[in-house]
mmCIF file of C-alpha atoms in Angstrom:
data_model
loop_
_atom_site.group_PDB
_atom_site.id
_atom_site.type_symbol
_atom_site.label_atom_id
_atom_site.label_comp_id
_atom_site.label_asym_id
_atom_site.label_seq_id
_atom_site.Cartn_x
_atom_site.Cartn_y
_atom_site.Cartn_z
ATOM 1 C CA UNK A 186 144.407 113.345 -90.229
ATOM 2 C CA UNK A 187 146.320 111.754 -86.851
ATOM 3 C CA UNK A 188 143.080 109.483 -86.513
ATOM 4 C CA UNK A 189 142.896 107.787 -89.652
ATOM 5 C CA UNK A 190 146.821 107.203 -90.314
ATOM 6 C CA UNK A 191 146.727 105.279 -86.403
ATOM 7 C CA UNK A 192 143.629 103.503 -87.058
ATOM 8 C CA UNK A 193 145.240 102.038 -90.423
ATOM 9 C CA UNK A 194 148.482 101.221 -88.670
ATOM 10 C CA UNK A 195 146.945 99.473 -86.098
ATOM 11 C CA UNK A 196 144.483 97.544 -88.886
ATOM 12 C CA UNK A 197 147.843 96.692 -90.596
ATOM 13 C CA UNK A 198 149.272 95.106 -87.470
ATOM 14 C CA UNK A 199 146.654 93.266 -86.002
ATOM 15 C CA UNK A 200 145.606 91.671 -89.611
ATOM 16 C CA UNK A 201 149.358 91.133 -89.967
ATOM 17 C CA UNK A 202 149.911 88.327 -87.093
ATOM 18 C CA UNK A 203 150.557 84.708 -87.815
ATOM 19 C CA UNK A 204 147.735 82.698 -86.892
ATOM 20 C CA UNK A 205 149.325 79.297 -87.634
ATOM 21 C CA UNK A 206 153.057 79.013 -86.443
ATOM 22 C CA UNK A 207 153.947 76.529 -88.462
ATOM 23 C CA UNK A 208 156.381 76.447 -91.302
ATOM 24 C CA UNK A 209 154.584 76.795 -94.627
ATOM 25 C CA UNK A 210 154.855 73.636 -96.584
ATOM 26 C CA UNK A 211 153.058 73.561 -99.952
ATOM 27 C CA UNK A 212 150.869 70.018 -100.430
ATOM 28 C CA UNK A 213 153.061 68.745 -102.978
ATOM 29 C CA UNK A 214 153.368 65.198 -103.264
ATOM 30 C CA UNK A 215 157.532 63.999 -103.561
ATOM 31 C CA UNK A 216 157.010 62.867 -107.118
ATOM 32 C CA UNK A 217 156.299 66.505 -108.902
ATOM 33 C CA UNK A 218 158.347 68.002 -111.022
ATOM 34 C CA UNK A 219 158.827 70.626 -114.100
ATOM 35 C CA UNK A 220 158.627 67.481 -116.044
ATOM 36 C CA UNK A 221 156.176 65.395 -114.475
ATOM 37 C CA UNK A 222 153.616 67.877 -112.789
ATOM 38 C CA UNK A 223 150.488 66.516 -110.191
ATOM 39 C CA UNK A 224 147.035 67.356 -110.283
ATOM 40 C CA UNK A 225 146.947 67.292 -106.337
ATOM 41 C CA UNK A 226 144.279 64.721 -106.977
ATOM 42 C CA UNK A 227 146.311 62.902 -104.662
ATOM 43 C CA UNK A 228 145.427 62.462 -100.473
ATOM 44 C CA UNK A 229 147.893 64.230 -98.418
ATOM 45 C CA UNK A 230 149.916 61.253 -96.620
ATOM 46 C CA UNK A 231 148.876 61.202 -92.453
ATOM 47 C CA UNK A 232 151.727 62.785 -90.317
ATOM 48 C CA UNK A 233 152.878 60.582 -87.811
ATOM 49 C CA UNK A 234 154.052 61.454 -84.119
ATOM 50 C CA UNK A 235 157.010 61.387 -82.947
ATOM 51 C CA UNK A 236 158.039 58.995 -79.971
ATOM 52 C CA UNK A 237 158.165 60.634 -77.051
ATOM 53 C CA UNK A 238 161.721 61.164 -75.615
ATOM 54 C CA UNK A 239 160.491 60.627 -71.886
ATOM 55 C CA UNK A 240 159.525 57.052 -72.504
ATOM 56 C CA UNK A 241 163.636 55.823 -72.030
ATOM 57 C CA UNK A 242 163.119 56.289 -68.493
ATOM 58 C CA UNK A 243 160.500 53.247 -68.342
ATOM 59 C CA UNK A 244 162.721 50.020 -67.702
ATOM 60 C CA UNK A 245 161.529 46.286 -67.113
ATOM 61 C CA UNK A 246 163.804 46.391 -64.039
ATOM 62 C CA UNK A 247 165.189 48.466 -61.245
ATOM 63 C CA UNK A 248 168.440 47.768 -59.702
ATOM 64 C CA UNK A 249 168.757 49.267 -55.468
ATOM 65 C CA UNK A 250 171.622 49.170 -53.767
ATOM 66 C CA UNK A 251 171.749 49.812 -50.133
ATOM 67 C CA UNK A 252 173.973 50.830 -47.285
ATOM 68 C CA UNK A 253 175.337 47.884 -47.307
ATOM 69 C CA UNK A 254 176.013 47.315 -50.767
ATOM 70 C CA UNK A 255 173.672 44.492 -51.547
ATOM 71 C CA UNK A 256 172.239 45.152 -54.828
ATOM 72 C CA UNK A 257 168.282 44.606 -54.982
ATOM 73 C CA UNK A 258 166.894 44.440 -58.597
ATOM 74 C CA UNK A 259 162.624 45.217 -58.739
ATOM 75 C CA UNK A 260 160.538 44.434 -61.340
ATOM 76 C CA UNK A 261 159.122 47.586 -61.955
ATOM 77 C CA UNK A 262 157.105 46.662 -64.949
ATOM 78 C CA UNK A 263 154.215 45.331 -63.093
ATOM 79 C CA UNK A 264 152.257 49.158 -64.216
ATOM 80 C CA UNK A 265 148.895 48.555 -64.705
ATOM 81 C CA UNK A 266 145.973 50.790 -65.405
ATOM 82 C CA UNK A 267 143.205 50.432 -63.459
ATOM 83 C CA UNK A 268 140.297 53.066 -65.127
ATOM 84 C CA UNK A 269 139.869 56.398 -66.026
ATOM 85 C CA UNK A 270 137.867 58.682 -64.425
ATOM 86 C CA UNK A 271 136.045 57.698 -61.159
ATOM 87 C CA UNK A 272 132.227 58.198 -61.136
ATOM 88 C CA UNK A 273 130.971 61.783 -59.880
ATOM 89 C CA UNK A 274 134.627 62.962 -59.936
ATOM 90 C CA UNK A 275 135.983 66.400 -61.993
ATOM 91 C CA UNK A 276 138.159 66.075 -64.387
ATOM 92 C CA UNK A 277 141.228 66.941 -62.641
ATOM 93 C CA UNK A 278 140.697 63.697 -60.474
ATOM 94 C CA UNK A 279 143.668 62.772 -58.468
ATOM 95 C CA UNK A 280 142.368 64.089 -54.891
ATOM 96 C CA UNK A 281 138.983 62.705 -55.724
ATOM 97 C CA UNK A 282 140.473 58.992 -56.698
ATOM 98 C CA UNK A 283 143.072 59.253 -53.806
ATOM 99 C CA UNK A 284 139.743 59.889 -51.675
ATOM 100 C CA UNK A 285 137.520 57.089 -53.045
ATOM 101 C CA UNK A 286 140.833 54.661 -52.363
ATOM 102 C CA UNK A 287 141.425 55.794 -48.716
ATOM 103 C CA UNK A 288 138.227 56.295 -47.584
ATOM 104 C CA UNK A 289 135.636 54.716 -50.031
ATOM 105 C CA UNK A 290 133.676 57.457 -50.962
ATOM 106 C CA UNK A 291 134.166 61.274 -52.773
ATOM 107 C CA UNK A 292 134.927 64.030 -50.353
ATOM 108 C CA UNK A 293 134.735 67.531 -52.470
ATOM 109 C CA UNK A 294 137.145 69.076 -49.961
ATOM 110 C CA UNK A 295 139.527 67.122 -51.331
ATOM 111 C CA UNK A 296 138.956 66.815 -54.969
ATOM 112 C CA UNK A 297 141.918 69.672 -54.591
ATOM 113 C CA UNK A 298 145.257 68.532 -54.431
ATOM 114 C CA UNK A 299 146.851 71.008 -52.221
ATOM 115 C CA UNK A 300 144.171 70.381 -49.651
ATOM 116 C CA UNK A 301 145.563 66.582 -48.831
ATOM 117 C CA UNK A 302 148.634 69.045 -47.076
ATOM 118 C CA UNK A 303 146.133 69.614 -43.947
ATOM 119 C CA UNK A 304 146.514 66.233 -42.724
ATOM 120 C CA UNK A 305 149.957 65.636 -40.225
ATOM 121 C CA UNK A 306 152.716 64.807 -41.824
ATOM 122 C CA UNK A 307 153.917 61.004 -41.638
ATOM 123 C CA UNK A 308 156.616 58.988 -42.532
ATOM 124 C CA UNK A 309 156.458 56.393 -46.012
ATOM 125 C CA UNK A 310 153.656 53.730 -44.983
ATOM 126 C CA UNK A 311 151.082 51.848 -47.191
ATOM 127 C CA UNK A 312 148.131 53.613 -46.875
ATOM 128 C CA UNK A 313 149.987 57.325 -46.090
ATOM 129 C CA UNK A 314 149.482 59.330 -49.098
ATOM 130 C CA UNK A 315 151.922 61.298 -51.128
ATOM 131 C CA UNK A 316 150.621 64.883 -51.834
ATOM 132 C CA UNK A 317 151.892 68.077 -53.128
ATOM 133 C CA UNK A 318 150.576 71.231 -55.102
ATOM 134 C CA UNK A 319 148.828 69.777 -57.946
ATOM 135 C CA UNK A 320 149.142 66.158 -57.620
ATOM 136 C CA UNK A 321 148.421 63.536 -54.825
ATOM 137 C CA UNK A 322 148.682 59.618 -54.893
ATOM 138 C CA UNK A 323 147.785 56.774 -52.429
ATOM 139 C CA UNK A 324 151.426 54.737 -51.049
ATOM 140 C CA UNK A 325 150.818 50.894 -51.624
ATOM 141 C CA UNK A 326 153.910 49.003 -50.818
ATOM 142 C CA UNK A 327 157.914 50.191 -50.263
ATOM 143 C CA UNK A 328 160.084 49.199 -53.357
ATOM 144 C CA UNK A 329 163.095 50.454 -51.471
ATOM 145 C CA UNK A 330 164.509 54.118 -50.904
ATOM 146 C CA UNK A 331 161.979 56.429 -52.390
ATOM 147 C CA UNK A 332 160.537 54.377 -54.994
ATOM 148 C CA UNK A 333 156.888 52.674 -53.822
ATOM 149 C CA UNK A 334 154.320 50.935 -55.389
ATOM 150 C CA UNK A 335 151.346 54.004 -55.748
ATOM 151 C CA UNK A 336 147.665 54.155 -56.266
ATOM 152 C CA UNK A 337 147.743 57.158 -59.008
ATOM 153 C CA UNK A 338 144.440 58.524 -60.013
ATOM 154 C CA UNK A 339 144.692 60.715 -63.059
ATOM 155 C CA UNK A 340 148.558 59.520 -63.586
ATOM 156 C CA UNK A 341 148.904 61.002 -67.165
ATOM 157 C CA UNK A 342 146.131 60.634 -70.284
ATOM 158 C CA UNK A 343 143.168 60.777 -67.622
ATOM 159 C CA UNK A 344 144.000 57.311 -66.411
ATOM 160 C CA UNK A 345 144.232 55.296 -62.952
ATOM 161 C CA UNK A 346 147.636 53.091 -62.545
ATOM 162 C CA UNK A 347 148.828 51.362 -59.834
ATOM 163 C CA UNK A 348 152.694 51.748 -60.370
ATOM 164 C CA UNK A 349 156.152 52.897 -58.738
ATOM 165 C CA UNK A 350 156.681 56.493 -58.019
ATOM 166 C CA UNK A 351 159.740 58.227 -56.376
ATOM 167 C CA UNK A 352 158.773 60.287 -53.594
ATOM 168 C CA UNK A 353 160.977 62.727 -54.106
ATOM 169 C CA UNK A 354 159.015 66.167 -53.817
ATOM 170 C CA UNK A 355 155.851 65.338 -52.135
ATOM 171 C CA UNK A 356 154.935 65.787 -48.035
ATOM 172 C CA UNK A 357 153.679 62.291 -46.825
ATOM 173 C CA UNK A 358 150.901 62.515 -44.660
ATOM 174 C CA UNK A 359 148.900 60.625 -43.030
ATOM 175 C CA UNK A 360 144.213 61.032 -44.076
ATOM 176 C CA UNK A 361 143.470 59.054 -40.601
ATOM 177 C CA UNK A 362 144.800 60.980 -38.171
#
């Protein structure tokens, strides 16, 4: 009697999860009524994205101010893309791109992020690359403080930009020595 009760509670349960998570909405175009009803004849109206919130960060200009209080302003908006992904490289390409711009050809030991952190560490210099669990990226040229110009394979929707990246949270090192 114990068997059959469990294995019906457990049917109820696992039949009972949401597979969708979103709210129910019926497809009901806005100009039904009691008095005027639709024969859902009608094509459902395409949902539109949102903007991302993350874009406000993205300004035309750049304003750096150093020690001794002489304000610098950088043009910042010189982002370009440059490809996608690299010939013979996986699809988590950074390492492989940061390889192919440093020394001009893949090396699999490197298609790995994390694996850029064997090389000595070095301080910001074009050429030096920027590396860190999970991402890597060739420097280019100094845009003052931690901002620099980078060679970014893989840089966000499986694209390569050259544009400015803060350094904060990466270990510079140095592929050629």
């Amino acid at each position: 009697m114990i068997k059959p009760v469990l294995s019906a509670c457990i049917f109820v349960v696992v039949s009972s999860t949401v597979a969708d998570a979103r709210p129910y909405r019926p497809a009901q175009a806005s100009q039904c009524n009691v008095t005027m009803p639709c024969d859902f004849s009608y094509s459902p109206a395409r949902r539109e994205r949102a903007p991302r919130p993350l874009q406000a960060y993205r300004s035309a200009q750049m304003t750096l101010t150093d020690a001794g209080a002489t304000a610098t302003t950088i043009n910042v908006s010189g982002e370009r893309i440059i490809g996608g992904r690299p010939a013979g490289c996986p699809s988590s390409f950074c390492g492989c791109g940061a390889a192919l711009r440093v020394f001009g050809h893949v090396v699999p030991e490197l298609n790995l992020a994390s694996n850029w952190l064997r090389f000595p560490r070095a301080a910001p210099a074009p050429g030096m690359v920027a590396a860190r669990r999970g991402h890597v990226f060739v420097l280019e040229q100094s845009l003052g403080g931690d901002m620099w110009m980078a060679y970014d394979a893989n840089s966000g929707g499986h694209a390569t930009r050259m544009h400015a990246r803060s350094l904060r949270g990466y270990t510079i090192v140095n592929p050629r020595g």
